[in-house]
Amino acid sequence: MLAWLRQRDLKPGDHVPERLATEAFHVSRTPVRAALALLTERGLLERR
């Protein structure tokens, strides 16, 4: 997920495209949100 996010070339404050992540990884939004929560816990993402 982190590598995928880095490939998206997101800037600070940009919205993480959950729908695109679900399509890229062929999963529902639940595991995508769990992965984003983990990255947030580790200080790699910031939630607003």
PDB file of C-alpha atoms in Angstrom:
ATOM      1  CA  MET A   1       0.000   0.000   0.000  1.00  0.00           C
ATOM      2  CA  LEU A   2       2.782   2.443   0.872  1.00  0.00           C
ATOM      3  CA  ALA A   3       4.555   1.848  -2.451  1.00  0.00           C
ATOM      4  CA  TRP A   4       1.246   2.265  -4.280  1.00  0.00           C
ATOM      5  CA  LEU A   5       0.603   5.554  -2.481  1.00  0.00           C
ATOM      6  CA  ARG A   6       4.086   6.813  -3.345  1.00  0.00           C
ATOM      7  CA  GLN A   7       3.453   6.021  -7.013  1.00  0.00           C
ATOM      8  CA  ARG A   8       0.350   8.230  -6.909  1.00  0.00           C
ATOM      9  CA  ASP A   9       2.608  11.278  -6.332  1.00  0.00           C
ATOM     10  CA  LEU A  10       0.281  12.674  -3.671  1.00  0.00           C
ATOM     11  CA  LYS A  11       1.051  16.019  -2.125  1.00  0.00           C
ATOM     12  CA  PRO A  12       0.488  16.974   1.533  1.00  0.00           C
ATOM     13  CA  GLY A  13      -3.220  17.526   2.042  1.00  0.00           C
ATOM     14  CA  ASP A  14      -4.263  15.414  -0.954  1.00  0.00           C
ATOM     15  CA  HIS A  15      -7.097  12.946  -0.518  1.00  0.00           C
ATOM     16  CA  VAL A  16      -6.119   9.263  -0.627  1.00  0.00           C
ATOM     17  CA  PRO A  17      -8.154   7.665  -3.436  1.00  0.00           C
ATOM     18  CA  GLU A  18      -9.770   4.751  -1.540  1.00  0.00           C
ATOM     19  CA  ARG A  19     -11.817   3.664  -4.532  1.00  0.00           C
ATOM     20  CA  LEU A  20      -8.727   3.412  -6.721  1.00  0.00           C
ATOM     21  CA  ALA A  21      -6.958   1.425  -4.000  1.00  0.00           C
ATOM     22  CA  THR A  22      -9.838  -1.047  -3.801  1.00  0.00           C
ATOM     23  CA  GLU A  23      -9.630  -1.547  -7.556  1.00  0.00           C
ATOM     24  CA  ALA A  24      -5.832  -1.811  -7.608  1.00  0.00           C
ATOM     25  CA  PHE A  25      -5.707  -4.418  -4.836  1.00  0.00           C
ATOM     26  CA  HIS A  26      -9.014  -6.161  -5.658  1.00  0.00           C
ATOM     27  CA  VAL A  27     -10.287  -5.803  -2.098  1.00  0.00           C
ATOM     28  CA  SER A  28     -13.161  -4.055  -0.352  1.00  0.00           C
ATOM     29  CA  ARG A  29     -12.827  -0.713   1.394  1.00  0.00           C
ATOM     30  CA  THR A  30     -12.462  -2.387   4.803  1.00  0.00           C
ATOM     31  CA  PRO A  31      -8.887  -3.692   4.289  1.00  0.00           C
ATOM     32  CA  VAL A  32      -7.920  -0.484   2.490  1.00  0.00           C
ATOM     33  CA  ARG A  33      -9.093   1.553   5.465  1.00  0.00           C
ATOM     34  CA  ALA A  34      -7.287  -0.817   7.846  1.00  0.00           C
ATOM     35  CA  ALA A  35      -4.051  -0.371   5.892  1.00  0.00           C
ATOM     36  CA  LEU A  36      -4.465   3.405   5.898  1.00  0.00           C
ATOM     37  CA  ALA A  37      -5.115   3.330   9.656  1.00  0.00           C
ATOM     38  CA  LEU A  38      -1.924   1.326  10.182  1.00  0.00           C
ATOM     39  CA  LEU A  39       0.093   3.779   8.100  1.00  0.00           C
ATOM     40  CA  THR A  40      -1.429   6.613  10.125  1.00  0.00           C
ATOM     41  CA  GLU A  41      -0.478   4.875  13.398  1.00  0.00           C
ATOM     42  CA  ARG A  42       3.090   4.575  12.163  1.00  0.00           C
ATOM     43  CA  GLY A  43       3.207   8.276  11.338  1.00  0.00           C
ATOM     44  CA  LEU A  44       3.417   7.776   7.575  1.00  0.00           C
ATOM     45  CA  LEU A  45       0.025   9.366   6.861  1.00  0.00           C
ATOM     46  CA  GLU A  46      -1.950  12.108   8.522  1.00  0.00           C
ATOM     47  CA  ARG A  47      -5.725  11.965   8.843  1.00  0.00           C
ATOM     48  CA  ARG A  48      -7.783  15.145   8.809  1.00  0.00           C
TER      49      ARG A  48
END
